[in-house]
């Protein structure tokens, strides 16, 4: 590659980086300015800036060709859009809480713009990833739909895209509270906590087919639509409860808090399952003990005072004491965490009421925080309290989190500290999610939404998702027939997609009779989405060992 | 819709003979929904319990590896959960689904068909009362002229066919759009039946099997039928493998992530990645070579209703004559020349390690003993030459150094074109005459669901009442059977156009 080419490439990359940033700023400014003519202009400029960015990157690659030193830029953009969705989720909650205030409309606009910016970044990242795959050489190039990283990111993109359509159509921002976090999680699970590899891999022979693109795209647009249905159904359930019972009794409130606690517990279990580093298992404890002797496990002793044999003994003791976390431990921990969270949340409610706090937004945030903190520590405590001497570990776990975050520079092995960093991030995210859910639950924004509207959106989006799911299954069958010689082989993935299809078909038929409405439809819709997630994720992780069994 | 309910009600009250009871049961949506949910839930078992494993497998591997599952062995056997997608009860459920779908469709179809044969052309007083999208103006104009104007309005904005009806003194105009969307549900239901028919055709008239072809073996005309793997079937034509190869991606320029530590914990994987599994196959029918093609994954060979899918490959093995141990087979492709006069004896000739081949034009024969693929000498073959006098000698030939052959003592000079382990390739074979029926069903299903969910039937009426004093009361009403909010927006636009049909002057202010 000549010097001049390198120059062009560098310049193009610069344009790229400097195009996205102002574009985002312009978008936000547009949101802030409201309906003025200048605002429209800013929006247009922003759009073209992003376009210019993507174009320049494409030129950079086309001109420069394969270049081993050139770095991929797309994961950065995905990460960026991820943080934008996270921010948007927050802003949506604020919007719900402060809808009727002077800034309500403005906040809503910022939230919507943020989602649009996120989708633009993500679209650019998807396009770039496609282009960048050709850097391997021409035979490597393929659409970014081939592995877990790529498909999760694409899932997030589809969900957000469908969401934008629905937001525009129904002029309704409340759904964003549920869907924007899902968009965030879609990227986060693979780029932040997960072990999915973001590097571009050449396609294995089985995937080298045009049906890959057709099949994955149809399926995922369907999944995106089901995502909306899921969000709408959740809001429906919340609203239905609120509409039916405006002044809940004490028993009902405790019951409600218990529900929240259980939901959070479930979040932990799910997070724990998919993020193994969270499990306080044997290896992790031994690792901590070996690498952070000064921190926690041997209180009152400085590192100098602890000798090697003592450490080793301690490591063995720990290993025996804490076998790798079992499912039952987690359930127990979840239950206790939920109960404690519920009680603390309820007490907090009473305290707030007696104080007569009128600042609604502050109240709900405090409430959520209290719930989270209580359930978090209860959960943590239970995890460590598998047997016997728990106090040391409770203290240890607290100090571990504190110290590890400050001690990050003292990393011995990079992979180890990343686990700790990931833990901290994950706990923060789960905590934030709790707070947000609590804030959202009692916000003004949600209380303005009639449950009937949510029911209708749920039905509408299912009506969009279902034809796409149908087409997805069919294109999959055609591909299977092209690649394996049979259009249907009862493979677990196929079967689960059929199960999902049956569920949504049942949903639509039940709805069509007009007899079935309300809660059970919402529950059916949520189950349907759980099935979607299982078809997509669970089958890969839980049934992969049985794949061979599935084919008849 | 109101009359539908009435009809059903009447039916239930008047007759309760067993046929009607069963019919009503099959037509009820509840049964339909329950069957769908049952199918969904029972299907889960098949994804958790190993399917289609023989009893021996259960009594050995599964018993050891999954004891918890094995405890249920008797129950699983009894309920056929180990082959549930082919069990009587699962197929029964599918059959019940088909029956309920058919019954529901037959039950409801006449009502829908009336939209085609006898659409409601007039806007009666009752409708005017309940229809939400309605607009009325009173104008001073001539009746026939006005009718023509509004007919033009409807044919321009809705559809070319505008039906005119007179009921008593009123004139009614009717136009509609998307009446076909009413059929979406039935097309979808029909498609499911078509797909199942296609699947049954496949089950009864199709074959599934496999065929294994060794490189350079004589053409083969039979395949293994899948079940039991002992039944052969003659295909009526022959296949020959001219070579199998796994190609790999060139070690590419792997782009690095800028923030690789943050995202992947510094992991990076490199290695040889298979690009394609390719077999070169010659098809021979009636002794004539029909075609020579490359068969790859996702690029099957199709011939005479049979389809061949690249599914596996491996090294050919043979038993060692002395030890009886299995060992891999090699083959070489060589050219041979007589050193004395330079005459070419062999060209592109196949020599393998199983048996000696005669060198044409001589009484000597040659066998491939072994081969090596080193970095120093490249591809090299060790041959053994058996002379007619009974003596034999072995020697190496290197592909990289053909000139060394001139230096070597002996009667012949060999040029090595290729040497490698002999491989076999395995194809899944399918002959499924039902595939196109299934595909037709799939196409119908996509069309049906799109029709059902994305289109809606929109109907527009205009009623003209002669008020006898030179004034005409014009009532415009519309209804859509789906996507009602969207239609409200559309109607708003239509309403404006409707009001603009007559110039403002002629409009008479309505008396409250």
Short mmCIF file of C-alpha atoms in Angstrom, two decimals, chain A residues 13 66 68 70-73 75-76 79 135-136 139-140 169-170 191-192 195 197-198 201-203 205-209 418 422 456 460 463-464 466-467 470-471 474 478-479 481-487 490 492 495-496 499 501-503 505-506 508-510 512-513 543 546 549 552, chain B residues 29 33 36-37 39-40 43-44 47-48 50-51 53 66 85-86 90 97 189 192 198-199 208 226 249-259 261-265 267 269 273-277 297-298 300 302 309 428 430 432 435 438-439 442 445-446 449-450 453-454 483 485-486:
data_model
loop_
_atom_site.label_atom_id
_atom_site.label_comp_id
_atom_site.label_asym_id
_atom_site.label_seq_id
_atom_site.Cartn_x
_atom_site.Cartn_y
_atom_site.Cartn_z
CA UNK A 13 -11.16 7.75 9.28
CA UNK A 66 -6.84 -5.39 3.25
CA UNK A 68 -3.40 -6.00 8.84
CA UNK A 70 -5.96 -1.37 10.41
CA UNK A 71 -8.19 -1.72 13.38
CA UNK A 72 -11.87 -2.49 13.39
CA UNK A 73 -13.96 0.42 14.40
CA UNK A 75 -17.23 -2.64 18.08
CA UNK A 76 -16.57 0.85 19.35
CA UNK A 79 -20.48 0.12 22.44
CA UNK A 135 -10.63 -6.65 5.15
CA UNK A 136 -9.84 -10.31 5.65
CA UNK A 139 -13.67 -14.52 0.39
CA UNK A 140 -14.12 -13.62 4.07
CA UNK A 169 -47.16 5.95 15.08
CA UNK A 170 -48.76 6.01 18.50
CA UNK A 191 -19.93 -6.77 24.60
CA UNK A 192 -19.84 -5.94 28.28
CA UNK A 195 -17.84 -13.86 26.52
CA UNK A 197 -16.14 -12.73 20.64
CA UNK A 198 -16.59 -9.56 18.62
CA UNK A 201 -14.80 -14.83 11.70
CA UNK A 202 -15.03 -16.21 8.22
CA UNK A 203 -18.19 -18.19 7.57
CA UNK A 205 -19.31 -23.82 4.99
CA UNK A 206 -22.78 -24.52 6.36
CA UNK A 207 -23.55 -20.81 6.63
CA UNK A 208 -22.34 -19.88 3.17
CA UNK A 209 -25.69 -19.24 1.63
CA UNK A 418 -11.92 -8.00 34.41
CA UNK A 422 -17.61 -7.00 35.19
CA UNK A 456 -53.99 -2.96 21.48
CA UNK A 460 -50.76 -4.96 16.77
CA UNK A 463 -49.73 -9.07 14.26
CA UNK A 464 -46.55 -7.71 12.69
CA UNK A 466 -46.28 -13.26 13.48
CA UNK A 467 -46.04 -13.03 9.68
CA UNK A 470 -43.81 -17.44 9.91
CA UNK A 471 -41.60 -16.25 7.08
CA UNK A 474 -40.29 -20.99 6.30
CA UNK A 478 -36.09 -23.85 2.70
CA UNK A 479 -32.48 -23.29 3.72
CA UNK A 481 -33.72 -28.28 2.53
CA UNK A 482 -30.92 -26.72 0.49
CA UNK A 483 -28.20 -27.58 2.97
CA UNK A 484 -29.23 -30.75 4.78
CA UNK A 485 -31.70 -32.38 2.44
CA UNK A 486 -34.73 -32.06 4.64
CA UNK A 487 -36.94 -29.11 5.33
CA UNK A 490 -37.31 -31.68 14.56
CA UNK A 492 -34.43 -28.38 18.97
CA UNK A 495 -38.96 -27.30 17.29
CA UNK A 496 -38.67 -24.34 19.62
CA UNK A 499 -43.44 -23.93 19.74
CA UNK A 501 -45.26 -20.08 16.55
CA UNK A 502 -47.94 -22.24 18.15
CA UNK A 503 -47.99 -19.92 21.17
CA UNK A 505 -50.99 -18.52 16.88
CA UNK A 506 -52.92 -19.40 20.02
CA UNK A 508 -53.94 -14.43 17.93
CA UNK A 509 -56.80 -16.92 17.73
CA UNK A 510 -57.78 -16.33 21.32
CA UNK A 512 -59.70 -13.01 17.42
CA UNK A 513 -62.67 -14.59 19.13
CA UNK A 543 -29.96 -27.86 24.72
CA UNK A 546 -28.70 -32.56 23.06
CA UNK A 549 -30.79 -36.15 19.83
CA UNK A 552 -34.86 -37.97 13.95
CA UNK B 29 -62.16 -21.33 18.98
CA UNK B 33 -56.54 -22.51 21.04
CA UNK B 36 -52.35 -25.09 19.70
CA UNK B 37 -51.17 -24.64 23.29
CA UNK B 39 -48.98 -28.82 20.70
CA UNK B 40 -46.62 -26.10 21.90
CA UNK B 43 -43.34 -30.36 21.71
CA UNK B 44 -41.00 -29.27 24.50
CA UNK B 47 -36.34 -31.20 22.68
CA UNK B 48 -35.29 -32.53 26.07
CA UNK B 50 -33.45 -37.94 23.15
CA UNK B 51 -35.44 -38.74 20.04
CA UNK B 53 -32.75 -43.72 19.89
CA UNK B 66 -28.60 -39.36 32.26
CA UNK B 85 -43.06 -36.37 16.78
CA UNK B 86 -44.02 -39.61 15.10
CA UNK B 90 -48.74 -36.16 18.53
CA UNK B 97 -55.60 -29.21 14.54
CA UNK B 189 -55.56 -22.19 7.13
CA UNK B 192 -51.32 -25.37 6.69
CA UNK B 198 -46.85 -32.15 1.13
CA UNK B 199 -45.26 -33.66 4.21
CA UNK B 208 -34.13 -40.58 2.50
CA UNK B 226 -31.69 -44.37 6.00
CA UNK B 249 -9.47 -19.79 4.07
CA UNK B 250 -6.18 -18.12 3.38
CA UNK B 251 -4.72 -16.83 6.63
CA UNK B 252 -6.45 -13.50 6.44
CA UNK B 253 -5.63 -10.06 7.62
CA UNK B 254 -7.52 -10.19 10.83
CA UNK B 255 -8.62 -6.75 11.89
CA UNK B 256 -7.95 -6.00 15.51
CA UNK B 257 -10.32 -4.36 17.89
CA UNK B 258 -9.10 -1.07 19.20
CA UNK B 259 -10.39 -1.75 22.67
CA UNK B 261 -9.06 -5.67 26.32
CA UNK B 262 -12.30 -4.09 27.25
CA UNK B 263 -14.35 -6.26 25.02
CA UNK B 264 -12.73 -9.65 24.72
CA UNK B 265 -10.40 -9.86 27.66
CA UNK B 267 -8.71 -13.16 23.55
CA UNK B 269 -8.25 -16.75 17.92
CA UNK B 273 -10.83 -22.30 9.01
CA UNK B 274 -12.50 -24.63 6.53
CA UNK B 275 -13.90 -22.70 3.62
CA UNK B 276 -15.65 -25.37 1.59
CA UNK B 277 -16.10 -29.13 1.53
CA UNK B 297 -22.51 -27.66 1.36
CA UNK B 298 -25.45 -25.46 0.37
CA UNK B 300 -26.40 -29.90 -3.65
CA UNK B 302 -29.86 -32.49 -8.24
CA UNK B 309 -26.06 -33.10 -0.10
CA UNK B 428 -27.27 -37.35 2.23
CA UNK B 430 -33.28 -37.24 -0.58
CA UNK B 432 -39.02 -35.96 -1.82
CA UNK B 435 -41.23 -30.61 -1.42
CA UNK B 438 -44.77 -27.95 0.95
CA UNK B 439 -43.21 -24.89 -0.69
CA UNK B 442 -45.32 -22.06 2.60
CA UNK B 445 -48.92 -19.14 4.29
CA UNK B 446 -46.74 -16.07 3.86
CA UNK B 449 -50.57 -14.05 7.00
CA UNK B 450 -49.58 -10.87 5.19
CA UNK B 453 -52.44 -8.83 9.22
CA UNK B 454 -51.40 -6.06 6.88
CA UNK B 483 -56.29 -1.16 11.77
CA UNK B 485 -56.91 3.98 14.11
CA UNK B 486 -55.03 4.23 10.83
#
